PDB file of C-alpha atoms in Angstrom:
ATOM      1  CA  UNK A   1      46.229  18.848  -7.543  1.00  0.00           C
ATOM      2  CA  UNK A   2      44.338  15.585  -8.155  1.00  0.00           C
ATOM      3  CA  UNK A   3      44.227  13.086  -5.352  1.00  0.00           C
ATOM      4  CA  UNK A   4      43.129   9.537  -6.065  1.00  0.00           C
ATOM      5  CA  UNK A   5      41.692   7.402  -3.307  1.00  0.00           C
ATOM      6  CA  UNK A   6      41.223   3.682  -3.364  1.00  0.00           C
ATOM      7  CA  UNK A   7      38.751   1.711  -1.314  1.00  0.00           C
ATOM      8  CA  UNK A   8      39.064  -1.974  -0.655  1.00  0.00           C
ATOM      9  CA  UNK A   9      35.978  -4.027   0.107  1.00  0.00           C
ATOM     10  CA  UNK A  10      35.586  -7.577   1.249  1.00  0.00           C
ATOM     11  CA  UNK A  11      32.338  -9.397   0.732  1.00  0.00           C
ATOM     12  CA  UNK A  12      30.938 -12.228   2.784  1.00  0.00           C
ATOM     13  CA  UNK A  13      28.396 -13.931   0.545  1.00  0.00           C
ATOM     14  CA  UNK A  14      25.661 -16.089   1.945  1.00  0.00           C
ATOM     15  CA  UNK A  15      25.430 -19.747   0.959  1.00  0.00           C
ATOM     16  CA  UNK A  16      22.781 -18.916  -1.658  1.00  0.00           C
ATOM     17  CA  UNK A  17      25.021 -16.215  -3.127  1.00  0.00           C
ATOM     18  CA  UNK A  18      27.972 -18.631  -3.259  1.00  0.00           C
ATOM     19  CA  UNK A  19      25.844 -21.069  -5.232  1.00  0.00           C
ATOM     20  CA  UNK A  20      24.733 -18.294  -7.585  1.00  0.00           C
ATOM     21  CA  UNK A  21      28.347 -17.183  -8.159  1.00  0.00           C
ATOM     22  CA  UNK A  22      29.428 -20.763  -8.850  1.00  0.00           C
ATOM     23  CA  UNK A  23      26.573 -21.237 -11.346  1.00  0.00           C
ATOM     24  CA  UNK A  24      27.399 -17.961 -13.069  1.00  0.00           C
ATOM     25  CA  UNK A  25      31.117 -18.681 -13.404  1.00  0.00           C
ATOM     26  CA  UNK A  26      30.395 -22.207 -14.597  1.00  0.00           C
ATOM     27  CA  UNK A  27      27.917 -21.022 -17.222  1.00  0.00           C
ATOM     28  CA  UNK A  28      30.337 -18.354 -18.448  1.00  0.00           C
ATOM     29  CA  UNK A  29      33.071 -20.971 -18.887  1.00  0.00           C
ATOM     30  CA  UNK A  30      30.622 -23.302 -20.601  1.00  0.00           C
ATOM     31  CA  UNK A  31      29.264 -20.727 -23.053  1.00  0.00           C
ATOM     32  CA  UNK A  32      32.773 -19.501 -23.937  1.00  0.00           C
ATOM     33  CA  UNK A  33      33.958 -23.044 -24.705  1.00  0.00           C
ATOM     34  CA  UNK A  34      30.827 -24.048 -26.638  1.00  0.00           C
ATOM     35  CA  UNK A  35      30.838 -20.876 -28.716  1.00  0.00           C
ATOM     36  CA  UNK A  36      34.556 -21.273 -29.443  1.00  0.00           C
ATOM     37  CA  UNK A  37      34.014 -24.897 -30.506  1.00  0.00           C
ATOM     38  CA  UNK A  38      31.189 -23.873 -32.851  1.00  0.00           C
ATOM     39  CA  UNK A  39      33.269 -21.023 -34.310  1.00  0.00           C
ATOM     40  CA  UNK A  40      36.186 -23.372 -35.010  1.00  0.00           C
ATOM     41  CA  UNK A  41      33.941 -26.005 -36.567  1.00  0.00           C
ATOM     42  CA  UNK A  42      32.148 -23.439 -38.755  1.00  0.00           C
ATOM     43  CA  UNK A  43      35.426 -21.869 -39.880  1.00  0.00           C
ATOM     44  CA  UNK A  44      36.895 -25.252 -40.820  1.00  0.00           C
ATOM     45  CA  UNK A  45      33.816 -26.057 -42.906  1.00  0.00           C
ATOM     46  CA  UNK A  46      33.188 -22.721 -44.624  1.00  0.00           C
ATOM     47  CA  UNK A  47      36.276 -20.503 -44.051  1.00  0.00           C
ATOM     48  CA  UNK A  48      33.926 -17.790 -42.730  1.00  0.00           C
ATOM     49  CA  UNK A  49      33.509 -16.414 -39.229  1.00  0.00           C
ATOM     50  CA  UNK A  50      30.400 -17.483 -37.335  1.00  0.00           C
ATOM     51  CA  UNK A  51      28.309 -14.835 -35.596  1.00  0.00           C
ATOM     52  CA  UNK A  52      26.779 -16.696 -32.662  1.00  0.00           C
ATOM     53  CA  UNK A  53      25.242 -15.401 -29.435  1.00  0.00           C
ATOM     54  CA  UNK A  54      24.554 -16.965 -26.026  1.00  0.00           C
ATOM     55  CA  UNK A  55      20.806 -16.658 -26.650  1.00  0.00           C
ATOM     56  CA  UNK A  56      21.065 -19.304 -29.370  1.00  0.00           C
ATOM     57  CA  UNK A  57      22.124 -21.882 -26.781  1.00  0.00           C
ATOM     58  CA  UNK A  58      19.488 -21.188 -24.111  1.00  0.00           C
ATOM     59  CA  UNK A  59      16.812 -23.438 -25.621  1.00  0.00           C
ATOM     60  CA  UNK A  60      19.176 -26.386 -25.839  1.00  0.00           C
ATOM     61  CA  UNK A  61      20.772 -25.800 -22.410  1.00  0.00           C
ATOM     62  CA  UNK A  62      18.084 -24.701 -19.947  1.00  0.00           C
ATOM     63  CA  UNK A  63      20.559 -24.037 -17.113  1.00  0.00           C
ATOM     64  CA  UNK A  64      21.858 -20.958 -18.985  1.00  0.00           C
ATOM     65  CA  UNK A  65      18.547 -19.222 -18.216  1.00  0.00           C
ATOM     66  CA  UNK A  66      19.322 -19.294 -14.476  1.00  0.00           C
ATOM     67  CA  UNK A  67      22.228 -16.831 -14.654  1.00  0.00           C
ATOM     68  CA  UNK A  68      22.551 -13.188 -15.615  1.00  0.00           C
ATOM     69  CA  UNK A  69      22.504 -12.662 -19.367  1.00  0.00           C
ATOM     70  CA  UNK A  70      25.098  -9.874 -19.123  1.00  0.00           C
ATOM     71  CA  UNK A  71      27.659 -12.310 -17.741  1.00  0.00           C
ATOM     72  CA  UNK A  72      27.100 -14.514 -20.783  1.00  0.00           C
ATOM     73  CA  UNK A  73      27.242 -11.487 -23.087  1.00  0.00           C
ATOM     74  CA  UNK A  74      30.614 -10.530 -21.604  1.00  0.00           C
ATOM     75  CA  UNK A  75      31.896 -14.033 -22.357  1.00  0.00           C
ATOM     76  CA  UNK A  76      30.761 -13.521 -25.944  1.00  0.00           C
ATOM     77  CA  UNK A  77      32.558 -10.165 -26.144  1.00  0.00           C
ATOM     78  CA  UNK A  78      35.759 -11.656 -24.720  1.00  0.00           C
ATOM     79  CA  UNK A  79      35.626 -14.498 -27.233  1.00  0.00           C
ATOM     80  CA  UNK A  80      34.995 -12.140 -30.156  1.00  0.00           C
ATOM     81  CA  UNK A  81      37.924  -9.971 -29.106  1.00  0.00           C
ATOM     82  CA  UNK A  82      40.272 -12.956 -28.758  1.00  0.00           C
ATOM     83  CA  UNK A  83      39.166 -14.395 -32.100  1.00  0.00           C
ATOM     84  CA  UNK A  84      39.571 -11.074 -33.942  1.00  0.00           C
ATOM     85  CA  UNK A  85      42.970 -10.410 -32.344  1.00  0.00           C
ATOM     86  CA  UNK A  86      44.197 -13.804 -33.482  1.00  0.00           C
ATOM     87  CA  UNK A  87      43.227 -13.209 -37.106  1.00  0.00           C
ATOM     88  CA  UNK A  88      44.409  -9.589 -37.099  1.00  0.00           C
ATOM     89  CA  UNK A  89      47.842 -10.572 -35.780  1.00  0.00           C
ATOM     90  CA  UNK A  90      47.997 -13.486 -38.211  1.00  0.00           C
ATOM     91  CA  UNK A  91      47.485 -11.149 -41.193  1.00  0.00           C
ATOM     92  CA  UNK A  92      50.267  -8.864 -39.999  1.00  0.00           C
ATOM     93  CA  UNK A  93      52.593 -11.838 -39.695  1.00  0.00           C
ATOM     94  CA  UNK A  94      53.071 -11.209 -35.984  1.00  0.00           C
ATOM     95  CA  UNK A  95      51.155 -13.868 -34.062  1.00  0.00           C
ATOM     96  CA  UNK A  96      51.652 -12.799 -30.431  1.00  0.00           C
ATOM     97  CA  UNK A  97      48.135 -13.523 -29.228  1.00  0.00           C
ATOM     98  CA  UNK A  98      47.822 -17.213 -30.056  1.00  0.00           C
ATOM     99  CA  UNK A  99      44.626 -19.036 -30.861  1.00  0.00           C
ATOM    100  CA  UNK A 100      41.792 -18.576 -28.320  1.00  0.00           C
ATOM    101  CA  UNK A 101      41.603 -21.409 -25.794  1.00  0.00           C
TER     102      UNK A 101
END
């Protein structure tokens, strides 16, 4: 017999940690939106998908260097998945996903 246990934790971040979390979440939102904008613009111009990464934006936007690169990479993965799902569903004629926002 398999017994599953669940543990619930509550964290109490310090003020410095709260600031770090806010910066991270803000940068993730920013990079997702900027990368999506660039993908849309590139697709409208060339009808090809753009392969962009968060690292390409770090020189232009210095504040992206302050947060964890894995958080930004996860935003990239989420965007890629949403973009591919949209085009896959569009080809099948069943557009459930909607365009990434």
